[in-house]
CSV table of C-alpha atoms in Angstrom, one decimal:
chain,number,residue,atom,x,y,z
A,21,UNK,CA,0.0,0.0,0.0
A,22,UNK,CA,3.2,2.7,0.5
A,23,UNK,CA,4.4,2.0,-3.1
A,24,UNK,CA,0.0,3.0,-4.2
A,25,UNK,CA,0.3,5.9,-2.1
A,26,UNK,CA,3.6,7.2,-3.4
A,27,UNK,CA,2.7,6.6,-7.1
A,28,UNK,CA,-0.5,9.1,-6.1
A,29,UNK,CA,1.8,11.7,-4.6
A,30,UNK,CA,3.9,11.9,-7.1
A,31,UNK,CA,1.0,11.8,-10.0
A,32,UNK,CA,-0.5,15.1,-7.7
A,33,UNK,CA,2.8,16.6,-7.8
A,34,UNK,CA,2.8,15.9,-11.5
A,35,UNK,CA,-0.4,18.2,-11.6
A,36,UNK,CA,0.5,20.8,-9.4
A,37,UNK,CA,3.6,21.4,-11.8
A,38,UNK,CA,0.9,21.6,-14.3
A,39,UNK,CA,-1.7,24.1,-12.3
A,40,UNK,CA,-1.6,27.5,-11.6
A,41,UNK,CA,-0.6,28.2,-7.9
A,42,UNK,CA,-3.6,28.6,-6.3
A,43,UNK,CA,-5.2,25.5,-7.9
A,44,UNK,CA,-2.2,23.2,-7.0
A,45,UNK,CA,-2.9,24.6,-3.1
A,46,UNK,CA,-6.4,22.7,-3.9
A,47,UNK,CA,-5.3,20.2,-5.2
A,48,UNK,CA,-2.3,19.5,-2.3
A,49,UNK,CA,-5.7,20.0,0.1
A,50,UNK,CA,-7.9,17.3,-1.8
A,51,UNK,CA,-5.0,14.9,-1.9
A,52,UNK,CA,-4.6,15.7,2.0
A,53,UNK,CA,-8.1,14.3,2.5
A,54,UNK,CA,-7.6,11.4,0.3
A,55,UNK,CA,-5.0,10.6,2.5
A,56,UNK,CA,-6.3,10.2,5.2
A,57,UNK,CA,-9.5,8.3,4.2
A,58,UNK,CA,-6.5,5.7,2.6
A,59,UNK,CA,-4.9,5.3,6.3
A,60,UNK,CA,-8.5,5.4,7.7
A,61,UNK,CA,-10.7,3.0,5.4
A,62,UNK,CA,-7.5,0.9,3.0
A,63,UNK,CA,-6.9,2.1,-0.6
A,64,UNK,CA,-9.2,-0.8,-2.0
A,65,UNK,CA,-12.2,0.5,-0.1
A,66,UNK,CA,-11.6,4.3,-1.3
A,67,UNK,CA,-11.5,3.4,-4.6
A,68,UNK,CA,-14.9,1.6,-4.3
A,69,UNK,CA,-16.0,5.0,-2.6
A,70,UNK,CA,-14.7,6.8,-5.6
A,71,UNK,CA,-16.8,4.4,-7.8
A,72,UNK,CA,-19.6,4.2,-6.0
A,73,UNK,CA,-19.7,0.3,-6.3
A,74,UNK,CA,-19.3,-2.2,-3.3
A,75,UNK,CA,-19.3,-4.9,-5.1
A,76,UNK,CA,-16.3,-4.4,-7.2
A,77,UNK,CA,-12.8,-6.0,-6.7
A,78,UNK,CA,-9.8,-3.8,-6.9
A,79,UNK,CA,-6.8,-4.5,-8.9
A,80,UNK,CA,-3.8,-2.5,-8.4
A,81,UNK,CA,-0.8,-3.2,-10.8
């Protein structure tokens, strides 16, 4: 699960090369949140969240 959520950091800091200033402070605010529902609920059941199916399995390659 650290390798997922270092592949995601870096893919946001990947965008917030890409954004104006003030949208990249969004953006490092979102990925704050998504951060902590990873540690809280497991990457798997975040991504079903971000989905909106429960009865999907997750494949991470």
């Amino acid at each position: 699960m650290e390798n997922d959520i270092q592949e995601i950091r870096d893919l946001i800091n990947i965008l917030k090369d890409m954004m104006p200033e003030d949208c990249a402070e969004i953006l490092q605010e979102k990925f704050n949140i998504i951060l902590k529902e990873i540690k809280e609920k497991g990457l798997n059941e975040v991504i079903k969240e971000w989905y909106n199916e429960s009865d999907v399995d997750v494949i991470l390659e």
